[in-house]
Short mmCIF file of C-alpha atoms in Angstrom, two decimals:
data_model
loop_
_atom_site.label_atom_id
_atom_site.label_comp_id
_atom_site.label_asym_id
_atom_site.label_seq_id
_atom_site.Cartn_x
_atom_site.Cartn_y
_atom_site.Cartn_z
CA UNK A 1 62.86 35.83 -97.28
CA UNK A 2 59.97 34.23 -95.38
CA UNK A 3 59.76 30.55 -94.44
CA UNK A 4 56.78 30.19 -96.77
CA UNK A 5 58.83 31.54 -99.68
CA UNK A 6 61.73 29.21 -98.86
CA UNK A 7 59.39 26.23 -98.78
CA UNK A 8 57.74 27.23 -102.05
CA UNK A 9 61.10 27.68 -103.73
CA UNK A 10 62.35 24.40 -102.32
CA UNK A 11 59.30 22.59 -103.68
CA UNK A 12 59.89 24.21 -107.05
CA UNK A 13 63.47 22.98 -107.04
CA UNK A 14 62.25 19.43 -106.24
CA UNK A 15 59.80 19.50 -109.14
CA UNK A 16 61.86 21.43 -111.70
CA UNK A 17 65.36 20.87 -110.43
CA UNK A 18 67.82 23.41 -109.05
CA UNK A 19 68.85 25.87 -111.80
CA UNK A 20 72.36 25.11 -113.01
CA UNK A 21 73.05 28.49 -114.56
CA UNK A 22 71.94 32.04 -114.28
CA UNK A 23 68.79 33.06 -116.13
CA UNK A 24 69.07 36.08 -118.41
CA UNK A 25 66.66 37.74 -120.81
CA UNK A 26 66.94 38.83 -124.40
CA UNK A 27 65.01 42.09 -124.47
CA UNK A 28 63.87 43.77 -127.66
CA UNK A 29 64.19 47.53 -127.31
CA UNK A 30 62.13 50.03 -129.24
CA UNK A 31 64.36 51.65 -131.82
CA UNK A 32 64.52 55.45 -131.96
CA UNK A 33 61.08 56.59 -133.02
CA UNK A 34 58.63 59.50 -133.05
CA UNK A 35 55.69 57.87 -131.25
CA UNK A 36 55.75 60.63 -128.61
CA UNK A 37 57.24 63.43 -130.71
CA UNK A 38 56.33 66.90 -129.52
CA UNK A 39 54.83 65.68 -126.26
CA UNK A 40 55.89 66.38 -122.68
CA UNK A 41 55.81 63.69 -119.99
CA UNK A 42 55.82 64.19 -116.22
CA UNK A 43 57.13 61.04 -114.49
CA UNK A 44 57.08 60.75 -110.71
CA UNK A 45 59.80 58.70 -109.07
CA UNK A 46 61.95 58.83 -112.17
CA UNK A 47 65.42 58.49 -110.67
CA UNK A 48 65.65 54.70 -110.66
CA UNK A 49 64.03 51.44 -111.67
CA UNK A 50 60.91 51.52 -113.79
CA UNK A 51 60.55 55.32 -113.68
CA UNK A 52 64.05 55.92 -115.01
CA UNK A 53 63.61 53.28 -117.72
CA UNK A 54 60.35 54.94 -118.80
CA UNK A 55 62.10 58.31 -118.96
CA UNK A 56 64.77 56.88 -121.25
CA UNK A 57 62.21 55.17 -123.47
CA UNK A 58 60.11 58.34 -123.71
CA UNK A 59 63.15 60.40 -124.72
CA UNK A 60 63.97 57.78 -127.32
CA UNK A 61 60.42 58.19 -128.63
CA UNK A 62 60.67 61.96 -129.05
CA UNK A 63 59.16 63.30 -125.80
CA UNK A 64 60.36 65.96 -123.41
CA UNK A 65 60.76 64.38 -119.98
CA UNK A 66 60.38 65.63 -116.42
CA UNK A 67 61.42 63.28 -113.62
CA UNK A 68 60.82 63.80 -109.92
CA UNK A 69 62.70 62.55 -106.90
CA UNK A 70 63.31 63.48 -103.27
CA UNK A 71 67.13 63.57 -103.42
CA UNK A 72 68.48 66.57 -105.32
CA UNK A 73 71.94 65.07 -105.84
CA UNK A 74 70.58 61.83 -107.25
CA UNK A 75 68.11 63.76 -109.39
CA UNK A 76 70.89 65.86 -110.88
CA UNK A 77 72.95 62.76 -111.63
CA UNK A 78 70.05 60.97 -113.34
CA UNK A 79 69.17 64.03 -115.43
CA UNK A 80 72.78 64.16 -116.57
CA UNK A 81 72.60 60.51 -117.61
CA UNK A 82 69.35 61.07 -119.49
CA UNK A 83 70.89 64.06 -121.31
CA UNK A 84 73.89 62.08 -122.54
CA UNK A 85 73.04 62.72 -126.20
CA UNK A 86 73.23 66.21 -127.73
CA UNK A 87 69.67 65.96 -129.02
CA UNK A 88 68.41 65.32 -125.47
CA UNK A 89 70.24 68.23 -123.83
CA UNK A 90 67.22 70.56 -123.59
CA UNK A 91 64.57 67.85 -123.28
CA UNK A 92 65.13 66.79 -119.65
CA UNK A 93 64.10 68.50 -116.43
CA UNK A 94 64.44 67.26 -112.85
CA UNK A 95 62.19 68.41 -110.01
CA UNK A 96 62.72 67.73 -106.32
CA UNK A 97 59.29 66.61 -105.18
CA UNK A 98 57.95 64.63 -102.24
CA UNK A 99 54.75 62.72 -103.08
CA UNK A 100 53.55 63.18 -99.51
CA UNK A 101 53.43 66.98 -99.92
CA UNK A 102 50.27 67.43 -101.96
CA UNK A 103 50.24 71.18 -101.35
CA UNK A 104 53.39 71.57 -103.51
CA UNK A 105 51.99 69.83 -106.61
CA UNK A 106 50.45 72.87 -108.30
CA UNK A 107 53.64 74.90 -108.00
CA UNK A 108 55.68 72.06 -109.53
CA UNK A 109 53.22 71.63 -112.40
CA UNK A 110 53.21 75.37 -113.06
CA UNK A 111 57.02 75.33 -113.25
CA UNK A 112 56.93 72.48 -115.75
CA UNK A 113 54.35 74.23 -117.92
CA UNK A 114 56.38 77.44 -117.84
CA UNK A 115 59.49 75.48 -118.87
CA UNK A 116 58.10 73.25 -121.64
CA UNK A 117 54.82 75.00 -122.44
CA UNK A 118 52.51 72.10 -121.61
CA UNK A 119 52.07 68.63 -120.15
CA UNK A 120 50.66 65.84 -122.33
CA UNK A 121 51.47 62.75 -120.28
CA UNK A 122 51.44 62.02 -116.57
CA UNK A 123 53.06 58.81 -115.33
CA UNK A 124 52.25 58.10 -111.70
CA UNK A 125 55.17 55.85 -110.90
CA UNK A 126 56.56 56.87 -107.48
CA UNK A 127 55.86 54.34 -104.77
CA UNK A 128 57.13 52.58 -101.68
CA UNK A 129 56.61 49.00 -100.52
CA UNK A 130 55.99 47.43 -97.12
CA UNK A 131 53.34 47.77 -94.48
CA UNK A 132 52.60 44.14 -93.55
CA UNK A 133 49.41 44.06 -91.52
CA UNK A 134 50.96 42.04 -88.68
CA UNK A 135 53.42 44.69 -87.56
CA UNK A 136 52.97 48.00 -89.41
CA UNK A 137 52.72 51.20 -87.41
CA UNK A 138 50.21 53.92 -88.18
CA UNK A 139 53.03 56.19 -89.31
CA UNK A 140 54.33 53.60 -91.77
CA UNK A 141 50.82 52.95 -93.06
CA UNK A 142 50.22 56.67 -93.64
CA UNK A 143 53.53 57.10 -95.46
CA UNK A 144 52.76 54.27 -97.86
CA UNK A 145 49.19 55.35 -98.54
CA UNK A 146 50.12 59.01 -98.97
CA UNK A 147 52.93 58.19 -101.39
CA UNK A 148 51.25 55.43 -103.39
CA UNK A 149 47.61 56.48 -103.50
CA UNK A 150 46.80 59.93 -102.12
CA UNK A 151 49.48 61.56 -104.28
CA UNK A 152 48.22 59.79 -107.40
CA UNK A 153 44.66 60.94 -106.67
CA UNK A 154 45.53 64.62 -106.28
CA UNK A 155 48.20 64.81 -108.97
CA UNK A 156 45.80 63.18 -111.43
CA UNK A 157 43.10 65.62 -110.32
CA UNK A 158 45.36 68.59 -111.11
CA UNK A 159 46.62 67.26 -114.43
CA UNK A 160 43.17 66.06 -115.50
CA UNK A 161 41.66 69.50 -114.88
CA UNK A 162 44.57 71.15 -116.69
CA UNK A 163 44.22 68.91 -119.76
CA UNK A 164 40.45 69.41 -119.82
CA UNK A 165 40.74 73.21 -119.63
CA UNK A 166 43.49 73.36 -122.27
CA UNK A 167 41.77 70.81 -124.55
CA UNK A 168 44.81 68.53 -124.45
CA UNK A 169 44.10 64.97 -125.54
CA UNK A 170 46.67 63.58 -123.19
CA UNK A 171 47.39 60.44 -121.21
CA UNK A 172 47.59 59.44 -117.58
CA UNK A 173 49.41 56.17 -116.94
CA UNK A 174 49.33 54.70 -113.45
CA UNK A 175 51.99 52.19 -112.51
CA UNK A 176 49.88 49.63 -110.69
CA UNK A 177 50.97 46.18 -109.54
CA UNK A 178 50.07 42.54 -109.86
CA UNK A 179 49.65 42.76 -106.07
CA UNK A 180 46.18 44.16 -106.76
CA UNK A 181 45.20 40.61 -107.79
CA UNK A 182 46.19 39.24 -104.40
CA UNK A 183 44.50 39.35 -100.98
CA UNK A 184 45.45 42.69 -99.40
CA UNK A 185 47.61 41.92 -96.38
CA UNK A 186 49.77 45.04 -96.47
CA UNK A 187 49.42 48.79 -96.87
CA UNK A 188 51.27 48.49 -100.17
CA UNK A 189 48.78 45.96 -101.54
CA UNK A 190 45.83 48.07 -100.37
CA UNK A 191 47.32 51.09 -102.14
CA UNK A 192 47.63 49.13 -105.38
CA UNK A 193 44.05 47.90 -105.11
CA UNK A 194 43.21 51.59 -104.83
CA UNK A 195 45.24 52.43 -107.94
CA UNK A 196 43.39 49.75 -109.86
CA UNK A 197 40.00 51.25 -108.99
CA UNK A 198 41.17 54.85 -109.41
CA UNK A 199 42.46 54.06 -112.89
CA UNK A 200 39.03 52.86 -113.92
CA UNK A 201 37.29 55.85 -112.34
CA UNK A 202 39.64 58.40 -113.90
CA UNK A 203 39.31 56.74 -117.29
CA UNK A 204 35.52 56.88 -117.13
CA UNK A 205 35.55 60.53 -116.05
CA UNK A 206 38.18 61.86 -118.46
CA UNK A 207 37.53 59.85 -121.64
CA UNK A 208 34.83 62.30 -122.85
CA UNK A 209 37.54 64.97 -123.00
CA UNK A 210 39.95 62.86 -125.04
CA UNK A 211 42.15 62.08 -122.04
CA UNK A 212 43.19 58.44 -121.98
CA UNK A 213 43.83 56.78 -118.62
CA UNK A 214 45.27 53.29 -118.19
CA UNK A 215 47.36 51.29 -115.78
CA UNK A 216 50.46 49.18 -116.18
CA UNK A 217 50.92 46.44 -113.60
CA UNK A 218 54.36 44.84 -113.41
CA UNK A 219 54.99 41.65 -111.54
CA UNK A 220 58.32 41.14 -109.80
CA UNK A 221 60.76 43.33 -111.69
CA UNK A 222 64.54 43.58 -111.42
CA UNK A 223 64.70 47.02 -109.77
CA UNK A 224 66.44 48.52 -106.73
CA UNK A 225 63.07 48.43 -104.91
CA UNK A 226 63.45 44.65 -104.75
CA UNK A 227 67.21 44.95 -104.17
CA UNK A 228 67.58 43.44 -107.61
CA UNK A 229 69.59 44.58 -110.62
CA UNK A 230 69.08 43.54 -114.21
CA UNK A 231 72.70 42.35 -114.23
CA UNK A 232 71.93 39.87 -111.44
CA UNK A 233 70.59 36.38 -111.95
CA UNK A 234 67.02 36.91 -113.17
CA UNK A 235 65.86 33.44 -112.14
CA UNK A 236 62.45 33.57 -110.47
CA UNK A 237 60.57 30.26 -110.18
CA UNK A 238 57.31 31.95 -109.15
CA UNK A 239 56.68 33.09 -112.75
CA UNK A 240 55.83 30.96 -115.77
CA UNK A 241 58.77 32.47 -117.65
CA UNK A 242 61.08 31.58 -114.73
CA UNK A 243 62.57 35.04 -114.43
CA UNK A 244 62.04 38.57 -113.22
CA UNK A 245 60.77 41.16 -115.67
CA UNK A 246 63.14 43.99 -116.56
CA UNK A 247 62.41 47.69 -116.25
CA UNK A 248 63.07 48.11 -119.95
CA UNK A 249 60.26 45.70 -120.82
CA UNK A 250 57.87 47.74 -118.70
CA UNK A 251 59.10 50.96 -120.32
CA UNK A 252 58.47 49.60 -123.83
CA UNK A 253 54.82 49.03 -122.95
CA UNK A 254 54.57 52.47 -121.31
CA UNK A 255 55.50 54.05 -124.65
CA UNK A 256 52.83 52.06 -126.46
CA UNK A 257 50.13 52.86 -123.90
CA UNK A 258 50.78 56.61 -124.00
CA UNK A 259 51.08 56.87 -127.77
CA UNK A 260 48.34 57.30 -130.35
CA UNK A 261 48.58 53.57 -131.02
CA UNK A 262 46.47 52.95 -127.91
CA UNK A 263 43.74 55.60 -127.99
CA UNK A 264 41.06 52.92 -127.85
CA UNK A 265 42.47 51.29 -124.71
CA UNK A 266 40.51 52.98 -121.93
CA UNK A 267 40.64 52.21 -118.21
CA UNK A 268 42.50 48.94 -118.63
CA UNK A 269 45.30 47.49 -116.55
CA UNK A 270 47.98 45.78 -118.62
CA UNK A 271 49.57 43.07 -116.50
CA UNK A 272 53.23 42.27 -117.15
CA UNK A 273 53.81 39.50 -114.65
CA UNK A 274 55.43 36.69 -116.58
CA UNK A 275 52.31 34.69 -115.88
CA UNK A 276 52.38 35.17 -112.11
CA UNK A 277 49.17 37.18 -112.08
CA UNK A 278 46.08 35.40 -113.33
CA UNK A 279 47.67 32.25 -114.69
CA UNK A 280 49.80 30.71 -111.98
CA UNK A 281 47.50 30.18 -109.00
CA UNK A 282 48.31 26.58 -108.09
CA UNK A 283 44.76 25.59 -107.18
CA UNK A 284 43.92 23.46 -110.22
CA UNK A 285 45.47 20.86 -112.47
CA UNK A 286 46.81 22.86 -115.40
CA UNK A 287 48.59 19.95 -117.10
CA UNK A 288 48.25 19.92 -120.88
#
C-alpha cells in the first residue's frame, strides 16, 4: 500500500472513526431464471473472480457457458465446480486459451461452435493489472496491453463478424473498469480507457445487425486480483458505501445487460463502483 493511500485512509479514520467491526454485505442473488435460456456464452478469464461469478450466474439463468483460462488444471477444477448440478452437466466447457495468442482465437471459437452449435454472448473479462508508468518495462507494458486490449479487439472482431454472418442478435459485454475515469498513469489504466472507447465503437458498428455491445465497469471488487476474498473484511473507506463490491453483484448486472431486458442499452458503460467513480472526487463541498 502506498504512502498516499495510507495517508488517505488515516484521514478517513480521523473524520469517520476507525471501524470497530468488519463490514459485510447482504447481496440479493438472482433466483433461478430463464433470462438467457437457449443461449451460449463465451467468457474469457472465467476461472476466478468476476469471470467465474458471471459463469455461475449465466448457468443459473439458463445459458450454456464456456470459460477460458491459461492453467488446464485450474480450468478443469472450475468446470467441475460449475457442473455441480445434474442439469448443468452438459452445459459447461473449459478451453485453455492465452489472450496474448490472437492467432489461436479462431480455432477456439470454431471448437465452441462445433460443441454447442453457436455463440450468442461474448464476455471479454480476462485481464491483468499493473504497469505503473514510473517503473514498468516494455515487456510488462506489452503483456498488459495484449491481454487487456488487443485480445478484446480481435476476439470481438471475430465474434462480431460471426454473429453478423449468422444473423445472430447477440451480445458483447466488455468488463471495463472505473479506472477509465481516472488519469492514466499505468498500462492497466490505459488499457481500460481503450476498452471504454472500443465499447462505444463496437456498439455503433454492430447495432445495425442487432448485436448489442455494452461495458460493465466495476470499482474495487473483492476478487483474487486484489488479493481479496468476499469472506474477508469488505471495509473500504474510498467508496461511499464503505465496502468493496462483490463479484456476485457484478455478475447479477452482467445477466441483465446480456438479456433481452436490455436491448435498448447500446454502447453504455454501467459503473458499479459504490460511488467511487463519478461521485466521490473530493474537490468540492458535497455537504447536504
